[in-house]
Amino acid sequence: MALPAGFRGLPDGGPLRYTPDMATENHHDDPLEPLVAAEFPVAERHIYLNHAAISPWPERTRRALQDFADGITRDGSLHFPEWQDKERQLRQRLAHLVNAPGPESVALVPNTSAGLSLVATGLDWRPGDNVVITDSEFPSNRMPWEALADQGVEVREAACTPAGEADCEANVLRLVDERTRVVSISSVQFGTGRALDLERIGRELAGTPTAFCVDAIQSLGAFPFDARAVHADFVAADGHKWLLGPEGLGVFYCAPEWLEGLRLHQWGWHMAEPFGDFDARQWEPAPTARRFEPGTPNTPSNHALEASLSLLQEVGVDRVGERIRERVDHLIAGLEDLPGVELISPVDPDRRAGIVTARFGDRTDTVYQALRDAGVQVLPRAGGVRFAPHFYNRLSELDRVLEIIRAA
Ligand SMILES: Cc1ncc(COP(=O)(O)O)c(C=O)c1O
């Protein structure tokens, strides 16, 4: 088989991998190239387009975790005050990322599912209440609501497919009535990559008894996000996708007016006020989002996520978003030029995010396999192949991907 330019076998005889040093295109004009080269060794081995699943870590994130491991291995808990500083910095960064009024509005949670479950188990449900979601949610934003069936809660699914045509926002709002306690939707749908107009929905719900909850895992870190501008009451996301961080550490934003409105179901020393007084027999849940954090924090991951966010915030999330958009536009334009390609993702720029999903007729499996064999990291989703580039992917990598698809 003739190899497309830019491909060769690894010295260890492993699978064929793309090697950017063999690429014909010149990416050295990119002012971010030195940072990309220093922070993303993943690009030396793969064309990594799987940021909607699990992202590779930047080099500084690996170093942060390594330093933490070295410290605790050598000195045990001696550096505890520094760990607490790191945690404070992380909260600041997360608060900034979602535009919370301050770090006291964000809780560190294990994942998105845990954050969404805090809302589902925390609201005071009455039989006959309902929740509005869409027909394209990841299980984590469906199951917590479906689990309320035994309390007489109905889950309503708004039509959001086909992703390029359905007026998803209007369909969501149409399902809302006086018994709707919460509208819970993902900012970007995991399969099709459709971005929802959060502001349009949040504006309609603001001032009504219906709360607005956003699963932001498929956009946080990739694009600017403003919980207050979209009138979100709750936001949940995890660190391992567009935030380029570790698995098992996410963020839960709770609008200040809701802090006392969610019934708590988990208890432990870390959420108590006064904080750190293990002899106190009188305590209250913290008046901040720390009330959602019952026990010992995930300190290793706090270090890793703080490092990842430092990179994103150094580049600037605005700029990250512009670059992702440029990459997505490039990919869509290339795919539209190929015969027999069906785009599942919306082509309307207002509905695009960082995910491009495409079907290749009865060649979809073949194309997917050809990409994987060539070291292109993608996944099958929504009946097609899902491409999810981040800001550091080189445009030349996307051209390679298009070549492989054409050849397949
Ligand atoms: C939209 C969406 N929500 C939630 C999740 C996962 O949630 P968690 O952070 O709980 O693993 C995913 C993972 O793919 C997702 O795409």
Short mmCIF file of C-alpha atoms in Angstrom, two decimals, residues 1-309:
data_model
loop_
_atom_site.label_atom_id
_atom_site.label_comp_id
_atom_site.label_asym_id
_atom_site.label_seq_id
_atom_site.Cartn_x
_atom_site.Cartn_y
_atom_site.Cartn_z
CA MET A 1 0.00 0.00 0.00
CA ALA A 2 1.36 3.43 -0.90
CA LEU A 3 1.58 5.65 2.15
CA PRO A 4 0.24 9.17 2.01
CA ALA A 5 3.01 11.75 2.38
CA GLY A 6 3.80 12.41 6.01
CA PHE A 7 3.35 8.85 7.22
CA ARG A 8 5.81 6.22 8.24
CA GLY A 9 6.06 3.30 10.60
CA LEU A 10 7.33 3.94 14.10
CA PRO A 11 10.88 2.70 14.75
CA ASP A 12 9.46 0.10 17.14
CA GLY A 13 7.49 -1.43 14.30
CA GLY A 14 4.22 -0.10 15.76
CA PRO A 15 1.30 1.05 13.70
CA LEU A 16 1.71 3.66 11.04
CA ARG A 17 1.80 7.11 12.54
CA TYR A 18 1.65 10.60 11.20
CA THR A 19 4.87 12.48 11.76
CA PRO A 20 4.59 16.22 11.36
CA ASP A 21 8.28 16.55 10.59
CA MET A 22 7.53 14.76 7.33
CA ALA A 23 4.56 16.95 6.48
CA THR A 24 4.96 19.08 3.41
CA GLU A 25 2.96 22.01 4.79
CA ASN A 26 4.67 24.67 6.77
CA HIS A 27 3.07 25.34 10.15
CA HIS A 28 5.96 27.46 11.39
CA ASP A 29 4.11 30.67 10.54
CA ASP A 30 1.82 30.03 13.47
CA PRO A 31 2.85 32.30 16.35
CA LEU A 32 1.73 29.60 18.78
CA GLU A 33 3.95 26.95 17.17
CA PRO A 34 6.70 27.14 19.84
CA LEU A 35 4.11 26.65 22.56
CA VAL A 36 2.45 23.82 20.66
CA ALA A 37 5.80 22.11 20.12
CA ALA A 38 6.74 22.45 23.80
CA GLU A 39 3.40 21.55 25.35
CA PHE A 40 1.91 18.92 23.07
CA PRO A 41 4.24 15.99 22.51
CA VAL A 42 1.13 14.01 21.55
CA ALA A 43 1.33 15.70 18.14
CA GLU A 44 4.63 13.91 17.46
CA ARG A 45 2.89 10.56 17.47
CA HIS A 46 -0.74 11.10 16.53
CA ILE A 47 -3.17 13.35 14.81
CA TYR A 48 -5.20 13.75 17.93
CA LEU A 49 -8.81 14.72 17.23
CA ASN A 50 -10.45 13.11 20.22
CA HIS A 51 -10.87 16.09 22.54
CA ALA A 52 -14.59 15.42 22.82
CA ALA A 53 -13.65 12.14 24.56
CA ILE A 54 -10.41 12.22 26.57
CA SER A 55 -7.73 14.78 25.86
CA PRO A 56 -3.97 14.44 26.08
CA TRP A 57 -2.30 16.51 28.77
CA PRO A 58 -0.04 19.42 28.05
CA GLU A 59 3.54 18.88 29.14
CA ARG A 60 3.13 21.31 32.06
CA THR A 61 0.27 19.19 33.42
CA ARG A 62 2.44 16.09 33.41
CA ARG A 63 5.13 18.10 35.20
CA ALA A 64 2.69 19.44 37.81
CA LEU A 65 1.53 15.95 38.68
CA GLN A 66 5.09 14.66 38.68
CA ASP A 67 6.18 17.45 41.03
CA PHE A 68 3.27 16.73 43.34
CA ALA A 69 4.13 13.02 43.34
CA ASP A 70 7.80 13.77 44.05
CA GLY A 71 6.83 16.05 46.95
CA ILE A 72 4.45 13.65 48.68
CA THR A 73 6.77 10.71 48.12
CA ARG A 74 9.65 12.59 49.73
CA ASP A 75 7.87 14.61 52.41
CA GLY A 76 4.36 13.25 53.01
CA SER A 77 1.95 16.04 53.86
CA LEU A 78 4.65 18.62 54.63
CA HIS A 79 3.57 20.70 51.64
CA PHE A 80 -0.09 20.75 52.66
CA PRO A 81 -0.28 24.59 52.79
CA GLU A 82 1.00 24.72 49.21
CA TRP A 83 -1.63 22.17 48.17
CA GLN A 84 -4.25 24.46 49.64
CA ASP A 85 -2.82 27.40 47.70
CA LYS A 86 -3.02 25.35 44.54
CA GLU A 87 -6.63 24.49 45.27
CA ARG A 88 -7.44 28.17 45.78
CA GLN A 89 -5.80 29.02 42.46
CA LEU A 90 -7.77 26.29 40.75
CA ARG A 91 -11.05 27.62 42.13
CA GLN A 92 -10.12 31.11 40.97
CA ARG A 93 -9.39 29.83 37.50
CA LEU A 94 -12.62 27.84 37.31
CA ALA A 95 -14.65 30.76 38.60
CA HIS A 96 -13.06 32.96 35.94
CA LEU A 97 -13.70 30.33 33.26
CA VAL A 98 -17.46 30.23 33.91
CA ASN A 99 -17.63 33.89 34.95
CA ALA A 100 -18.94 33.03 38.40
CA PRO A 101 -19.27 35.95 40.80
CA GLY A 102 -16.39 34.39 42.73
CA PRO A 103 -14.71 31.14 43.71
CA GLU A 104 -17.29 30.56 46.43
CA SER A 105 -19.80 29.72 43.67
CA VAL A 106 -17.83 26.76 42.30
CA ALA A 107 -17.44 23.31 43.82
CA LEU A 108 -14.83 20.75 42.87
CA VAL A 109 -16.71 17.57 42.04
CA PRO A 110 -15.63 14.19 40.65
CA ASN A 111 -17.32 14.64 37.27
CA THR A 112 -20.22 16.11 35.31
CA SER A 113 -22.57 13.32 36.36
CA ALA A 114 -21.96 14.13 40.02
CA GLY A 115 -22.69 17.82 39.42
CA LEU A 116 -25.92 17.15 37.53
CA SER A 117 -26.95 14.65 40.20
CA LEU A 118 -26.52 17.34 42.87
CA VAL A 119 -29.28 19.27 41.12
CA ALA A 120 -31.52 16.27 40.44
CA THR A 121 -31.35 15.00 44.02
CA GLY A 122 -31.30 18.48 45.55
CA LEU A 123 -34.51 20.00 44.18
CA ASP A 124 -37.70 19.62 46.15
CA TRP A 125 -39.82 17.56 43.74
CA ARG A 126 -43.59 17.18 43.76
CA PRO A 127 -45.48 14.50 41.80
CA GLY A 128 -46.47 15.98 38.44
CA ASP A 129 -43.32 18.10 38.12
CA ASN A 130 -41.34 17.78 34.92
CA VAL A 131 -37.84 18.29 33.55
CA VAL A 132 -37.06 19.34 29.98
CA ILE A 133 -33.97 17.93 28.28
CA THR A 134 -33.27 17.24 24.59
CA ASP A 135 -33.42 14.03 22.59
CA SER A 136 -29.62 14.09 22.14
CA GLU A 137 -28.24 14.20 25.67
CA PHE A 138 -25.39 12.09 26.98
CA PRO A 139 -26.69 9.56 29.56
CA SER A 140 -25.27 11.71 32.39
CA ASN A 141 -27.83 14.40 31.60
CA ARG A 142 -30.70 11.99 31.20
CA MET A 143 -30.33 9.37 33.90
CA PRO A 144 -30.37 11.67 36.97
CA TRP A 145 -33.76 13.00 35.79
CA GLU A 146 -35.14 9.62 34.75
CA ALA A 147 -34.24 8.32 38.21
CA LEU A 148 -36.89 10.70 39.61
CA ALA A 149 -39.71 8.70 38.00
CA ASP A 150 -40.59 7.10 41.34
CA GLN A 151 -41.26 10.60 42.69
CA GLY A 152 -43.73 11.23 39.89
CA VAL A 153 -41.39 13.40 37.81
CA GLU A 154 -41.78 13.37 34.03
CA VAL A 155 -38.82 13.81 31.66
CA ARG A 156 -39.66 15.67 28.44
CA GLU A 157 -37.32 15.44 25.46
CA ALA A 158 -37.21 18.29 22.97
CA ALA A 159 -36.47 17.34 19.35
CA CYS A 160 -32.98 18.47 18.37
CA THR A 161 -32.38 16.17 15.44
CA PRO A 162 -31.48 16.47 12.65
CA ALA A 163 -28.89 18.71 14.24
CA GLY A 164 -28.64 21.07 11.29
CA GLU A 165 -32.37 21.65 10.91
CA ALA A 166 -34.32 21.32 14.15
CA ASP A 167 -35.05 24.56 15.98
CA CYS A 168 -33.83 22.94 19.15
CA GLU A 169 -34.14 26.02 21.36
CA ALA A 170 -37.76 26.65 20.30
CA ASN A 171 -38.57 22.98 20.84
CA VAL A 172 -37.06 23.11 24.34
CA LEU A 173 -39.03 26.23 25.26
CA ARG A 174 -42.26 24.81 23.85
CA LEU A 175 -42.13 21.96 26.35
CA VAL A 176 -41.78 24.24 29.37
CA ASP A 177 -44.90 24.78 31.44
CA GLU A 178 -45.73 25.84 34.99
CA ARG A 179 -44.71 22.40 36.33
CA THR A 180 -41.25 22.48 34.74
CA ARG A 181 -38.77 22.66 37.59
CA VAL A 182 -35.64 22.61 35.48
CA VAL A 183 -34.45 22.75 31.88
CA SER A 184 -31.21 20.79 31.64
CA ILE A 185 -29.31 20.75 28.37
CA SER A 186 -25.77 20.29 27.13
CA SER A 187 -24.12 23.37 25.70
CA VAL A 188 -22.84 21.27 22.81
CA GLN A 189 -24.25 17.89 21.92
CA PHE A 190 -21.75 15.11 22.24
CA GLY A 191 -22.69 13.23 19.06
CA THR A 192 -23.51 15.90 16.52
CA GLY A 193 -21.55 18.81 17.95
CA ARG A 194 -24.57 21.08 17.74
CA ALA A 195 -24.09 24.19 19.88
CA LEU A 196 -27.19 25.41 21.64
CA ASP A 197 -28.09 29.05 22.01
CA LEU A 198 -27.96 29.02 25.79
CA GLU A 199 -28.66 32.70 26.09
CA ARG A 200 -31.91 32.36 24.16
CA ILE A 201 -33.14 29.65 26.52
CA GLY A 202 -31.77 31.23 29.70
CA ARG A 203 -33.31 34.60 28.88
CA GLU A 204 -36.76 33.05 28.55
CA LEU A 205 -36.43 31.16 31.82
CA ALA A 206 -34.92 34.00 33.85
CA GLY A 207 -37.36 35.26 36.46
CA THR A 208 -39.61 32.20 36.11
CA PRO A 209 -39.73 29.33 38.63
CA THR A 210 -37.93 27.05 36.14
CA ALA A 211 -34.22 26.60 36.85
CA PHE A 212 -31.66 26.39 34.05
CA CYS A 213 -28.96 23.73 34.25
CA VAL A 214 -26.16 23.38 31.68
CA ASP A 215 -23.96 20.36 31.02
CA ALA A 216 -20.99 22.34 29.68
CA ILE A 217 -18.46 19.53 29.29
CA GLN A 218 -18.40 19.76 25.49
CA SER A 219 -17.66 23.48 25.39
CA LEU A 220 -15.95 24.60 28.60
CA GLY A 221 -12.33 25.38 27.80
CA ALA A 222 -12.99 25.36 24.06
CA PHE A 223 -15.09 28.53 23.92
CA PRO A 224 -15.75 31.44 26.25
CA PHE A 225 -18.53 30.66 28.68
CA ASP A 226 -20.49 33.06 30.85
CA ALA A 227 -22.85 31.43 33.33
CA ARG A 228 -24.35 34.76 34.30
CA ALA A 229 -24.88 36.05 30.76
CA VAL A 230 -26.79 32.88 29.84
CA HIS A 231 -28.74 33.02 33.13
CA ALA A 232 -27.60 29.55 34.16
CA ASP A 233 -28.49 28.48 37.69
CA PHE A 234 -26.26 25.41 37.54
CA VAL A 235 -23.35 24.38 35.35
CA ALA A 236 -21.46 21.10 35.44
CA ALA A 237 -18.40 20.00 33.47
CA ASP A 238 -15.47 17.64 33.73
CA GLY A 239 -11.76 18.29 33.32
CA HIS A 240 -10.70 15.63 30.85
CA LYS A 241 -12.09 16.95 27.58
CA TRP A 242 -11.65 20.51 26.32
CA LEU A 243 -10.00 21.57 29.59
CA LEU A 244 -7.07 19.26 28.76
CA GLY A 245 -6.99 18.01 32.34
CA PRO A 246 -7.27 14.83 34.35
CA GLU A 247 -10.22 12.50 34.62
CA GLY A 248 -12.10 12.42 37.89
CA LEU A 249 -12.19 16.15 38.61
CA GLY A 250 -14.91 18.48 37.45
CA VAL A 251 -16.56 21.75 38.30
CA PHE A 252 -20.06 22.50 39.54
CA TYR A 253 -21.25 26.10 39.43
CA CYS A 254 -24.20 27.01 41.59
CA ALA A 255 -25.70 30.50 41.31
CA PRO A 256 -25.57 32.22 44.71
CA GLU A 257 -29.36 32.36 45.04
CA TRP A 258 -29.54 28.56 44.72
CA LEU A 259 -26.85 27.63 47.25
CA GLU A 260 -29.34 27.09 50.03
CA GLY A 261 -32.04 25.80 47.70
CA LEU A 262 -30.49 22.42 46.96
CA ARG A 263 -31.06 19.75 49.58
CA LEU A 264 -27.77 18.08 50.50
CA HIS A 265 -27.29 14.31 50.46
CA GLN A 266 -23.60 13.86 51.23
CA TRP A 267 -21.90 14.82 54.43
CA GLY A 268 -18.38 15.11 55.77
CA TRP A 269 -15.79 17.26 57.51
CA HIS A 270 -14.76 19.23 54.44
CA MET A 271 -18.16 20.85 53.86
CA ALA A 272 -18.58 21.99 57.46
CA GLU A 273 -18.49 25.45 58.93
CA PRO A 274 -16.42 26.07 61.02
CA PHE A 275 -13.87 24.57 58.65
CA GLY A 276 -11.20 22.28 60.06
CA ASP A 277 -12.47 22.23 63.65
CA PHE A 278 -12.78 18.51 64.19
CA ASP A 279 -13.91 18.96 67.80
CA ALA A 280 -16.82 21.24 67.00
CA ARG A 281 -20.15 19.58 67.79
CA GLN A 282 -22.11 22.47 66.33
CA TRP A 283 -21.72 22.86 62.58
CA GLU A 284 -23.50 24.05 59.48
CA PRO A 285 -22.95 23.36 55.81
CA ALA A 286 -20.55 25.97 54.42
CA PRO A 287 -22.38 29.00 53.02
CA THR A 288 -20.37 28.57 49.80
CA ALA A 289 -20.26 25.84 47.15
CA ARG A 290 -17.87 23.98 49.49
CA ARG A 291 -21.09 22.57 50.93
CA PHE A 292 -21.11 20.21 47.91
CA GLU A 293 -17.65 18.82 48.77
CA PRO A 294 -18.04 16.41 51.69
CA GLY A 295 -14.54 14.99 52.05
CA THR A 296 -10.87 15.10 51.18
CA PRO A 297 -10.17 16.82 47.86
CA ASN A 298 -8.57 15.16 44.86
CA THR A 299 -5.28 16.97 45.46
CA PRO A 300 -3.17 15.32 42.72
CA SER A 301 -5.81 16.18 40.12
CA ASN A 302 -6.17 19.70 41.50
CA HIS A 303 -2.51 20.23 40.62
CA ALA A 304 -2.95 18.76 37.16
CA LEU A 305 -6.12 20.68 36.30
CA GLU A 306 -4.68 23.94 37.59
CA ALA A 307 -1.74 23.50 35.23
CA SER A 308 -3.99 22.73 32.26
CA LEU A 309 -6.14 25.79 32.95
#
